[in-house]
Amino acid sequence: MTLKVLRRRLSSIALVVLTSMSVGALALPEDARASRIENPIAVFNGLDKITGRIIDFDVYIGETVQFGALQVTPRVCYTRPPTEAAKTTAFIEVDEVTLNNEVQRIFTGWMFAANPGVHAVEHGVYDIWLVDCKKYSDVPPPEGYSGPPVADAPEYDPLAGDDFESTGEIPLPPVHPYR
């Protein structure tokens, strides 16, 4: 083999190796993966099948809230940035308080807000499903809360303006003077 042929082969091999390395680096770089946002509050809907009422309630991460005979404890609640496709997930533990005052675990696992029927808690009397995760709530955090940081609630809607008052009337367009 001549030196010229050997150089061509080595340069083509080097080109293939560099190309495959750069394609691999472009395919799965650490920053390009959809990052998840850890939220301090999980938002649930609960259905009382006897009364037919649906109640939405906020639960801080690590806090246990009772809905009927069920106790709900979210462990994590993740969302994606607004620039990514929506994907809200939470790891939840649900216990049932029986008539004998015993606590039995009836659900441990991930809930997905996009598919509430897949991993909702279906009980004989109560159903619970994940709706959303959020950064702030009207409900103050429990004492000793040590989860993700809680954001301050927005003061007002800046797009509505300070002096906005709804009269309930729809304004009519001005009458055309030449008709």
Short mmCIF file of N, CA, C and O in Angstrom, two decimals, residues 16-153:
data_model
loop_
_atom_site.label_atom_id
_atom_site.label_comp_id
_atom_site.label_asym_id
_atom_site.label_seq_id
_atom_site.Cartn_x
_atom_site.Cartn_y
_atom_site.Cartn_z
N VAL A 16 -15.15 9.48 9.56
CA VAL A 16 -16.28 8.67 10.02
C VAL A 16 -16.37 8.69 11.54
O VAL A 16 -17.45 8.85 12.12
N VAL A 17 -15.25 8.54 12.21
CA VAL A 17 -15.23 8.55 13.67
C VAL A 17 -15.67 9.90 14.22
O VAL A 17 -16.50 9.98 15.12
N LEU A 18 -15.14 10.98 13.67
CA LEU A 18 -15.53 12.32 14.13
C LEU A 18 -17.00 12.60 13.86
O LEU A 18 -17.70 13.19 14.68
N THR A 19 -17.49 12.17 12.71
CA THR A 19 -18.89 12.38 12.38
C THR A 19 -19.79 11.62 13.34
O THR A 19 -20.78 12.15 13.85
N SER A 20 -19.46 10.36 13.61
CA SER A 20 -20.29 9.57 14.52
C SER A 20 -20.24 10.12 15.95
O SER A 20 -21.23 10.12 16.66
N MET A 21 -19.07 10.65 16.34
CA MET A 21 -18.98 11.24 17.67
C MET A 21 -19.81 12.51 17.76
O MET A 21 -20.49 12.75 18.75
N SER A 22 -19.77 13.33 16.72
CA SER A 22 -20.53 14.58 16.75
C SER A 22 -22.03 14.30 16.66
O SER A 22 -22.82 14.97 17.29
N VAL A 23 -22.43 13.32 15.86
CA VAL A 23 -23.85 12.96 15.79
C VAL A 23 -24.31 12.41 17.14
O VAL A 23 -25.38 12.75 17.62
N GLY A 24 -23.49 11.60 17.78
CA GLY A 24 -23.84 11.10 19.11
C GLY A 24 -23.94 12.21 20.13
O GLY A 24 -24.81 12.23 20.98
N ALA A 25 -23.05 13.18 20.02
CA ALA A 25 -23.09 14.31 20.95
C ALA A 25 -24.31 15.18 20.69
O ALA A 25 -24.89 15.73 21.61
N LEU A 26 -24.69 15.31 19.43
CA LEU A 26 -25.88 16.11 19.11
C LEU A 26 -27.16 15.40 19.50
O LEU A 26 -28.15 16.02 19.83
N ALA A 27 -27.15 14.07 19.45
CA ALA A 27 -28.37 13.32 19.72
C ALA A 27 -28.79 13.40 21.18
O ALA A 27 -29.96 13.55 21.49
N LEU A 28 -27.85 13.30 22.10
CA LEU A 28 -28.22 13.27 23.51
C LEU A 28 -27.33 14.15 24.38
O LEU A 28 -26.78 13.68 25.38
N PRO A 29 -27.16 15.41 24.07
CA PRO A 29 -26.40 16.23 24.99
C PRO A 29 -27.19 16.46 26.27
O PRO A 29 -28.42 16.42 26.27
N GLU A 30 -26.50 16.69 27.35
CA GLU A 30 -27.14 16.86 28.65
C GLU A 30 -28.12 18.03 28.68
O GLU A 30 -29.18 17.96 29.25
N ASP A 31 -27.77 19.15 28.04
CA ASP A 31 -28.61 20.33 28.08
C ASP A 31 -29.83 20.23 27.18
O ASP A 31 -30.80 20.94 27.38
N ALA A 32 -29.79 19.37 26.14
CA ALA A 32 -30.89 19.32 25.19
C ALA A 32 -32.03 18.42 25.67
O ALA A 32 -33.10 18.46 25.11
N ARG A 33 -31.81 17.62 26.67
CA ARG A 33 -32.89 16.79 27.20
C ARG A 33 -33.94 17.68 27.85
O ARG A 33 -33.63 18.73 28.37
N ALA A 34 -35.16 17.24 27.79
CA ALA A 34 -36.23 18.02 28.40
C ALA A 34 -36.02 18.05 29.91
O ALA A 34 -36.07 17.02 30.57
N SER A 35 -35.73 19.22 30.42
CA SER A 35 -35.49 19.33 31.86
C SER A 35 -36.81 19.30 32.59
O SER A 35 -37.84 19.74 32.09
N ARG A 36 -36.79 18.79 33.79
CA ARG A 36 -38.01 18.76 34.58
C ARG A 36 -37.90 19.79 35.69
O ARG A 36 -36.83 20.04 36.23
N ILE A 37 -39.04 20.35 36.02
CA ILE A 37 -39.12 21.37 37.07
C ILE A 37 -39.78 20.73 38.28
O ILE A 37 -40.88 20.17 38.18
N GLU A 38 -39.11 20.81 39.41
CA GLU A 38 -39.66 20.25 40.64
C GLU A 38 -40.53 21.32 41.30
O GLU A 38 -40.10 22.43 41.54
N ASN A 39 -41.78 20.97 41.57
CA ASN A 39 -42.76 21.90 42.12
C ASN A 39 -43.09 21.56 43.56
O ASN A 39 -43.08 20.39 43.95
N PRO A 40 -43.44 22.55 44.38
CA PRO A 40 -43.74 22.29 45.79
C PRO A 40 -45.18 21.85 46.04
O PRO A 40 -45.49 21.39 47.13
N ILE A 41 -46.06 21.99 45.05
CA ILE A 41 -47.49 21.72 45.30
C ILE A 41 -48.05 20.85 44.19
O ILE A 41 -47.84 21.11 43.00
N ALA A 42 -48.79 19.82 44.58
CA ALA A 42 -49.52 18.97 43.64
C ALA A 42 -51.00 19.33 43.76
O ALA A 42 -51.52 19.51 44.86
N VAL A 43 -51.66 19.44 42.62
CA VAL A 43 -53.08 19.79 42.58
C VAL A 43 -53.86 18.54 42.17
O VAL A 43 -53.55 17.93 41.14
N PHE A 44 -54.84 18.19 42.98
CA PHE A 44 -55.65 16.99 42.73
C PHE A 44 -57.12 17.36 42.58
O PHE A 44 -57.58 18.38 43.08
N ASN A 45 -57.85 16.48 41.90
CA ASN A 45 -59.30 16.50 41.91
C ASN A 45 -59.74 15.24 42.64
O ASN A 45 -59.15 14.18 42.46
N GLY A 46 -60.76 15.39 43.46
CA GLY A 46 -61.32 14.26 44.17
C GLY A 46 -62.81 14.18 43.91
O GLY A 46 -63.51 15.19 43.96
N LEU A 47 -63.30 13.00 43.62
CA LEU A 47 -64.71 12.77 43.37
C LEU A 47 -65.30 11.99 44.52
O LEU A 47 -64.83 10.91 44.86
N ASP A 48 -66.33 12.55 45.14
CA ASP A 48 -67.12 11.83 46.13
C ASP A 48 -68.29 11.22 45.38
O ASP A 48 -69.18 11.93 44.89
N LYS A 49 -68.30 9.91 45.22
CA LYS A 49 -69.30 9.24 44.40
C LYS A 49 -70.69 9.25 45.03
O LYS A 49 -71.67 9.08 44.32
N ILE A 50 -70.76 9.46 46.32
CA ILE A 50 -72.06 9.49 46.98
C ILE A 50 -72.76 10.82 46.71
O ILE A 50 -73.94 10.85 46.33
N THR A 51 -72.06 11.93 46.88
CA THR A 51 -72.67 13.24 46.65
C THR A 51 -72.52 13.70 45.20
O THR A 51 -73.24 14.60 44.77
N GLY A 52 -71.59 13.11 44.46
CA GLY A 52 -71.35 13.51 43.08
C GLY A 52 -70.54 14.78 42.96
O GLY A 52 -70.43 15.34 41.87
N ARG A 53 -69.95 15.26 44.05
CA ARG A 53 -69.17 16.50 44.01
C ARG A 53 -67.72 16.22 43.66
O ARG A 53 -67.13 15.26 44.16
N ILE A 54 -67.17 17.11 42.86
CA ILE A 54 -65.75 17.07 42.54
C ILE A 54 -65.09 18.24 43.25
O ILE A 54 -65.53 19.38 43.12
N ILE A 55 -64.05 17.95 44.01
CA ILE A 55 -63.34 18.96 44.78
C ILE A 55 -61.90 18.98 44.32
O ILE A 55 -61.27 17.93 44.16
N ASP A 56 -61.37 20.19 44.06
CA ASP A 56 -59.94 20.28 43.78
C ASP A 56 -59.24 20.80 45.02
O ASP A 56 -59.75 21.65 45.72
N PHE A 57 -58.06 20.22 45.29
CA PHE A 57 -57.32 20.58 46.49
C PHE A 57 -55.83 20.53 46.22
O PHE A 57 -55.36 19.76 45.40
N ASP A 58 -55.11 21.43 46.92
CA ASP A 58 -53.66 21.53 46.81
C ASP A 58 -53.02 20.78 47.96
O ASP A 58 -53.49 20.86 49.10
N VAL A 59 -51.93 20.07 47.66
CA VAL A 59 -51.19 19.34 48.69
C VAL A 59 -49.71 19.64 48.50
O VAL A 59 -49.17 19.48 47.41
N TYR A 60 -49.06 20.10 49.56
CA TYR A 60 -47.61 20.33 49.52
C TYR A 60 -46.88 19.00 49.51
O TYR A 60 -47.36 18.00 50.05
N ILE A 61 -45.70 18.99 48.90
CA ILE A 61 -44.88 17.78 48.83
C ILE A 61 -44.52 17.35 50.25
O ILE A 61 -44.06 18.14 51.06
N GLY A 62 -44.76 16.08 50.53
CA GLY A 62 -44.48 15.53 51.85
C GLY A 62 -45.61 15.71 52.85
O GLY A 62 -45.57 15.12 53.93
N GLU A 63 -46.61 16.51 52.53
CA GLU A 63 -47.75 16.73 53.43
C GLU A 63 -48.82 15.67 53.15
O GLU A 63 -48.99 15.22 52.02
N THR A 64 -49.53 15.27 54.18
CA THR A 64 -50.63 14.33 54.03
C THR A 64 -51.94 15.06 54.25
O THR A 64 -52.13 15.73 55.25
N VAL A 65 -52.84 14.94 53.26
CA VAL A 65 -54.14 15.58 53.31
C VAL A 65 -55.21 14.49 53.22
O VAL A 65 -55.08 13.55 52.44
N GLN A 66 -56.25 14.63 54.01
CA GLN A 66 -57.32 13.65 54.02
C GLN A 66 -58.45 14.11 53.12
O GLN A 66 -58.93 15.24 53.20
N PHE A 67 -58.89 13.22 52.23
CA PHE A 67 -60.06 13.43 51.39
C PHE A 67 -61.00 12.26 51.66
O PHE A 67 -60.76 11.15 51.21
N GLY A 68 -62.04 12.52 52.42
CA GLY A 68 -62.93 11.44 52.82
C GLY A 68 -62.18 10.44 53.68
O GLY A 68 -61.59 10.80 54.69
N ALA A 69 -62.19 9.18 53.27
CA ALA A 69 -61.48 8.14 54.00
C ALA A 69 -60.08 7.92 53.45
O ALA A 69 -59.37 7.01 53.89
N LEU A 70 -59.65 8.74 52.50
CA LEU A 70 -58.34 8.57 51.88
C LEU A 70 -57.37 9.63 52.36
O LEU A 70 -57.75 10.79 52.56
N GLN A 71 -56.13 9.24 52.54
CA GLN A 71 -55.05 10.15 52.90
C GLN A 71 -54.07 10.20 51.73
O GLN A 71 -53.55 9.17 51.32
N VAL A 72 -53.84 11.40 51.20
CA VAL A 72 -53.02 11.59 50.01
C VAL A 72 -51.71 12.26 50.40
O VAL A 72 -51.72 13.30 51.06
N THR A 73 -50.58 11.67 49.97
CA THR A 73 -49.26 12.23 50.25
C THR A 73 -48.44 12.24 48.97
O THR A 73 -47.98 11.19 48.52
N PRO A 74 -48.25 13.41 48.34
CA PRO A 74 -47.35 13.46 47.18
C PRO A 74 -45.89 13.51 47.64
O PRO A 74 -45.57 14.18 48.62
N ARG A 75 -45.02 12.82 46.95
CA ARG A 75 -43.60 12.82 47.28
C ARG A 75 -42.80 13.73 46.35
O ARG A 75 -41.86 14.37 46.79
N VAL A 76 -43.15 13.79 45.07
CA VAL A 76 -42.56 14.72 44.11
C VAL A 76 -43.63 15.09 43.10
O VAL A 76 -44.58 14.34 42.88
N CYS A 77 -43.46 16.26 42.48
CA CYS A 77 -44.38 16.71 41.44
C CYS A 77 -43.56 17.46 40.39
O CYS A 77 -42.96 18.49 40.69
N TYR A 78 -43.51 16.92 39.18
CA TYR A 78 -42.67 17.47 38.12
C TYR A 78 -43.51 18.01 36.97
O TYR A 78 -44.52 17.44 36.60
N THR A 79 -43.04 19.12 36.40
CA THR A 79 -43.57 19.65 35.15
C THR A 79 -42.39 19.92 34.24
O THR A 79 -41.24 19.76 34.64
N ARG A 80 -42.69 20.36 33.02
CA ARG A 80 -41.64 20.74 32.07
C ARG A 80 -41.70 22.24 31.85
O ARG A 80 -42.71 22.88 32.13
N PRO A 81 -40.64 22.81 31.29
CA PRO A 81 -40.67 24.24 30.96
C PRO A 81 -41.77 24.54 29.94
O PRO A 81 -42.20 23.65 29.20
N PRO A 82 -42.24 25.80 29.87
CA PRO A 82 -43.31 26.14 28.93
C PRO A 82 -42.93 25.93 27.47
O PRO A 82 -43.81 25.80 26.63
N THR A 83 -41.65 25.86 27.17
CA THR A 83 -41.22 25.65 25.79
C THR A 83 -41.29 24.19 25.36
O THR A 83 -41.15 23.89 24.19
N GLU A 84 -41.50 23.28 26.29
CA GLU A 84 -41.56 21.86 26.01
C GLU A 84 -43.01 21.38 25.99
O GLU A 84 -43.91 22.07 26.46
N ALA A 85 -43.23 20.18 25.49
CA ALA A 85 -44.56 19.58 25.53
C ALA A 85 -44.94 19.34 26.99
O ALA A 85 -44.11 18.97 27.81
N ALA A 86 -46.21 19.54 27.30
CA ALA A 86 -46.67 19.40 28.68
C ALA A 86 -46.55 17.95 29.13
O ALA A 86 -46.91 17.03 28.42
N LYS A 87 -46.01 17.79 30.32
CA LYS A 87 -45.91 16.46 30.93
C LYS A 87 -45.83 16.68 32.44
O LYS A 87 -44.79 17.01 32.97
N THR A 88 -46.95 16.50 33.11
CA THR A 88 -47.02 16.69 34.56
C THR A 88 -47.12 15.32 35.20
O THR A 88 -48.04 14.55 34.91
N THR A 89 -46.17 15.01 36.09
CA THR A 89 -46.13 13.73 36.76
C THR A 89 -45.90 13.94 38.25
O THR A 89 -45.29 14.93 38.65
N ALA A 90 -46.40 13.01 39.04
CA ALA A 90 -46.19 13.08 40.49
C ALA A 90 -46.13 11.67 41.04
O ALA A 90 -46.83 10.77 40.56
N PHE A 91 -45.28 11.48 42.04
CA PHE A 91 -45.23 10.21 42.75
C PHE A 91 -46.09 10.36 44.00
O PHE A 91 -45.86 11.24 44.82
N ILE A 92 -47.09 9.50 44.14
CA ILE A 92 -48.13 9.65 45.15
C ILE A 92 -48.25 8.39 46.01
O ILE A 92 -48.09 7.27 45.51
N GLU A 93 -48.56 8.60 47.27
CA GLU A 93 -48.94 7.51 48.17
C GLU A 93 -50.34 7.81 48.69
O GLU A 93 -50.61 8.93 49.12
N VAL A 94 -51.23 6.83 48.60
CA VAL A 94 -52.60 7.01 49.07
C VAL A 94 -52.92 5.88 50.04
O VAL A 94 -52.72 4.70 49.74
N ASP A 95 -53.40 6.27 51.22
CA ASP A 95 -53.80 5.31 52.25
C ASP A 95 -55.30 5.43 52.49
O ASP A 95 -55.88 6.51 52.34
N GLU A 96 -55.90 4.34 52.91
CA GLU A 96 -57.32 4.34 53.27
C GLU A 96 -57.43 4.12 54.77
O GLU A 96 -56.78 3.23 55.33
N VAL A 97 -58.25 4.94 55.42
CA VAL A 97 -58.54 4.76 56.83
C VAL A 97 -59.82 3.93 56.91
O VAL A 97 -60.88 4.37 56.46
N THR A 98 -59.70 2.72 57.46
CA THR A 98 -60.85 1.82 57.51
C THR A 98 -61.76 2.16 58.68
O THR A 98 -61.45 3.04 59.50
N LEU A 99 -62.88 1.47 58.77
CA LEU A 99 -63.83 1.69 59.86
C LEU A 99 -63.24 1.31 61.22
O LEU A 99 -63.66 1.81 62.25
N ASN A 100 -62.25 0.43 61.23
CA ASN A 100 -61.56 0.03 62.47
C ASN A 100 -60.42 0.99 62.80
O ASN A 100 -59.60 0.68 63.66
N ASN A 101 -60.33 2.11 62.09
CA ASN A 101 -59.28 3.10 62.28
C ASN A 101 -57.89 2.58 61.94
O ASN A 101 -56.90 3.04 62.49
N GLU A 102 -57.83 1.60 61.04
CA GLU A 102 -56.56 1.08 60.56
C GLU A 102 -56.24 1.77 59.24
O GLU A 102 -57.13 2.11 58.46
N VAL A 103 -54.97 1.97 59.01
CA VAL A 103 -54.54 2.62 57.78
C VAL A 103 -53.94 1.57 56.85
O VAL A 103 -53.04 0.83 57.23
N GLN A 104 -54.49 1.50 55.62
CA GLN A 104 -54.01 0.54 54.63
C GLN A 104 -53.58 1.29 53.38
O GLN A 104 -54.31 2.14 52.89
N ARG A 105 -52.40 0.97 52.88
CA ARG A 105 -51.91 1.58 51.65
C ARG A 105 -52.67 0.97 50.47
O ARG A 105 -52.67 -0.24 50.29
N ILE A 106 -53.32 1.82 49.67
CA ILE A 106 -54.06 1.31 48.51
C ILE A 106 -53.43 1.73 47.19
O ILE A 106 -53.78 1.19 46.14
N PHE A 107 -52.51 2.71 47.21
CA PHE A 107 -51.85 3.12 45.98
C PHE A 107 -50.49 3.71 46.30
O PHE A 107 -50.35 4.53 47.21
N THR A 108 -49.50 3.29 45.56
CA THR A 108 -48.16 3.89 45.57
C THR A 108 -47.68 3.88 44.13
O THR A 108 -47.60 2.82 43.52
N GLY A 109 -47.40 5.06 43.58
CA GLY A 109 -46.92 5.08 42.21
C GLY A 109 -47.02 6.44 41.58
O GLY A 109 -47.31 7.44 42.23
N TRP A 110 -46.77 6.46 40.28
CA TRP A 110 -46.76 7.70 39.50
C TRP A 110 -48.15 7.97 38.95
O TRP A 110 -48.84 7.06 38.50
N MET A 111 -48.54 9.23 39.00
CA MET A 111 -49.76 9.69 38.35
C MET A 111 -49.36 10.65 37.24
O MET A 111 -48.41 11.41 37.39
N PHE A 112 -50.13 10.63 36.17
CA PHE A 112 -49.87 11.48 35.02
C PHE A 112 -51.10 12.34 34.77
O PHE A 112 -52.19 11.81 34.55
N ALA A 113 -50.93 13.65 34.77
CA ALA A 113 -52.06 14.55 34.59
C ALA A 113 -52.67 14.41 33.20
O ALA A 113 -53.88 14.59 33.03
N ALA A 114 -51.87 14.09 32.20
CA ALA A 114 -52.38 13.96 30.83
C ALA A 114 -53.25 12.72 30.66
O ALA A 114 -54.10 12.68 29.78
N ASN A 115 -53.04 11.70 31.48
CA ASN A 115 -53.81 10.45 31.39
C ASN A 115 -54.38 10.10 32.75
O ASN A 115 -53.93 9.16 33.39
N PRO A 116 -55.38 10.82 33.23
CA PRO A 116 -55.87 10.56 34.58
C PRO A 116 -56.51 9.18 34.74
O PRO A 116 -56.49 8.62 35.82
N GLY A 117 -57.05 8.63 33.68
CA GLY A 117 -57.67 7.32 33.78
C GLY A 117 -56.69 6.18 33.91
O GLY A 117 -57.05 5.09 34.35
N VAL A 118 -55.44 6.41 33.53
CA VAL A 118 -54.45 5.34 33.58
C VAL A 118 -54.02 5.05 35.01
O VAL A 118 -53.96 3.90 35.43
N HIS A 119 -53.72 6.09 35.77
CA HIS A 119 -53.22 5.88 37.12
C HIS A 119 -53.97 6.71 38.15
O HIS A 119 -53.37 7.29 39.05
N ALA A 120 -55.26 6.77 38.05
CA ALA A 120 -56.05 7.44 39.08
C ALA A 120 -56.33 6.45 40.20
O ALA A 120 -56.28 5.24 40.00
N VAL A 121 -56.61 6.97 41.38
CA VAL A 121 -56.98 6.10 42.49
C VAL A 121 -58.49 5.93 42.43
O VAL A 121 -59.24 6.90 42.55
N GLU A 122 -58.93 4.70 42.20
CA GLU A 122 -60.35 4.41 42.14
C GLU A 122 -60.72 3.59 43.38
O GLU A 122 -60.30 2.46 43.54
N HIS A 123 -61.51 4.19 44.21
CA HIS A 123 -61.94 3.62 45.48
C HIS A 123 -63.45 3.36 45.36
O HIS A 123 -64.08 3.86 44.44
N GLY A 124 -64.01 2.62 46.27
CA GLY A 124 -65.46 2.35 46.23
C GLY A 124 -66.29 3.61 46.36
O GLY A 124 -67.35 3.74 45.77
N VAL A 125 -65.80 4.59 47.13
CA VAL A 125 -66.56 5.81 47.37
C VAL A 125 -65.86 7.03 46.79
O VAL A 125 -66.51 7.98 46.38
N TYR A 126 -64.52 7.04 46.73
CA TYR A 126 -63.76 8.22 46.32
C TYR A 126 -62.82 7.90 45.17
O TYR A 126 -62.24 6.83 45.12
N ASP A 127 -62.67 8.85 44.26
CA ASP A 127 -61.66 8.78 43.21
C ASP A 127 -60.76 10.01 43.35
O ASP A 127 -61.24 11.10 43.68
N ILE A 128 -59.47 9.83 43.09
CA ILE A 128 -58.52 10.94 43.15
C ILE A 128 -57.64 10.86 41.91
O ILE A 128 -57.18 9.78 41.54
N TRP A 129 -57.39 12.02 41.28
CA TRP A 129 -56.47 12.05 40.15
C TRP A 129 -55.70 13.37 40.15
O TRP A 129 -56.15 14.37 40.65
N LEU A 130 -54.50 13.32 39.57
CA LEU A 130 -53.61 14.47 39.49
C LEU A 130 -54.08 15.40 38.39
O LEU A 130 -54.43 14.96 37.30
N VAL A 131 -54.09 16.71 38.69
CA VAL A 131 -54.49 17.72 37.71
C VAL A 131 -53.29 18.52 37.25
O VAL A 131 -53.10 18.76 36.06
N ASP A 132 -52.45 18.97 38.19
CA ASP A 132 -51.35 19.86 37.85
C ASP A 132 -50.35 19.91 38.99
O ASP A 132 -50.60 19.40 40.09
N CYS A 133 -49.24 20.56 38.75
CA CYS A 133 -48.26 20.92 39.77
C CYS A 133 -48.10 22.43 39.67
O CYS A 133 -48.20 22.99 38.60
N LYS A 134 -47.83 23.07 40.80
CA LYS A 134 -47.65 24.52 40.74
C LYS A 134 -46.66 24.99 41.78
O LYS A 134 -46.29 24.26 42.69
N LYS A 135 -46.26 26.25 41.62
CA LYS A 135 -45.23 26.86 42.46
C LYS A 135 -45.77 27.57 43.68
O LYS A 135 -45.04 27.83 44.62
N TYR A 136 -47.05 27.97 43.69
CA TYR A 136 -47.61 28.71 44.81
C TYR A 136 -49.06 28.30 45.02
O TYR A 136 -49.69 27.71 44.15
N SER A 137 -49.56 28.61 46.21
CA SER A 137 -50.94 28.27 46.55
C SER A 137 -51.48 29.29 47.53
O SER A 137 -50.72 29.97 48.23
N ASP A 138 -52.81 29.40 47.58
CA ASP A 138 -53.45 30.24 48.59
C ASP A 138 -53.34 29.61 49.97
O ASP A 138 -53.46 30.29 50.98
N VAL A 139 -53.14 28.30 50.01
CA VAL A 139 -52.99 27.57 51.26
C VAL A 139 -51.55 27.71 51.73
O VAL A 139 -50.62 27.42 50.97
N PRO A 140 -51.31 28.16 52.96
CA PRO A 140 -49.92 28.30 53.43
C PRO A 140 -49.27 26.92 53.62
O PRO A 140 -49.96 25.94 53.88
N PRO A 141 -47.94 26.85 53.49
CA PRO A 141 -47.27 25.56 53.68
C PRO A 141 -47.38 25.10 55.13
O PRO A 141 -47.51 25.90 56.04
N PRO A 142 -47.34 23.78 55.33
CA PRO A 142 -47.41 23.27 56.71
C PRO A 142 -46.15 23.61 57.50
O PRO A 142 -45.10 23.93 56.92
N GLU A 143 -46.26 23.55 58.81
CA GLU A 143 -45.09 23.81 59.66
C GLU A 143 -44.01 22.78 59.37
O GLU A 143 -44.29 21.60 59.21
N GLY A 144 -42.78 23.25 59.31
CA GLY A 144 -41.66 22.34 59.07
C GLY A 144 -41.54 21.90 57.63
O GLY A 144 -40.85 20.92 57.35
N TYR A 145 -42.20 22.57 56.70
CA TYR A 145 -42.13 22.20 55.29
C TYR A 145 -40.69 22.31 54.80
O TYR A 145 -40.04 23.33 55.01
N SER A 146 -40.21 21.25 54.15
CA SER A 146 -38.81 21.25 53.69
C SER A 146 -38.69 20.83 52.23
O SER A 146 -37.63 20.40 51.81
N GLY A 147 -39.76 20.97 51.48
CA GLY A 147 -39.73 20.58 50.07
C GLY A 147 -39.17 21.67 49.18
O GLY A 147 -38.48 22.58 49.65
N PRO A 148 -39.48 21.62 47.89
CA PRO A 148 -39.00 22.64 46.96
C PRO A 148 -39.50 24.03 47.36
O PRO A 148 -40.54 24.15 48.03
N PRO A 149 -38.79 25.08 46.98
CA PRO A 149 -39.19 26.43 47.39
C PRO A 149 -40.55 26.83 46.81
O PRO A 149 -40.87 26.52 45.68
N VAL A 150 -41.32 27.55 47.62
CA VAL A 150 -42.65 28.00 47.23
C VAL A 150 -42.53 29.43 46.72
O VAL A 150 -41.92 30.28 47.36
N ALA A 151 -43.12 29.70 45.55
CA ALA A 151 -43.08 31.04 44.96
C ALA A 151 -44.18 31.90 45.56
O ALA A 151 -45.16 31.39 46.11
N ASP A 152 -44.00 33.21 45.48
CA ASP A 152 -45.04 34.14 45.92
C ASP A 152 -46.13 34.20 44.86
O ASP A 152 -45.85 34.20 43.66
N ALA A 153 -47.38 34.31 45.30
CA ALA A 153 -48.50 34.42 44.38
C ALA A 153 -48.45 35.78 43.69
O ALA A 153 -48.07 36.77 44.30
#
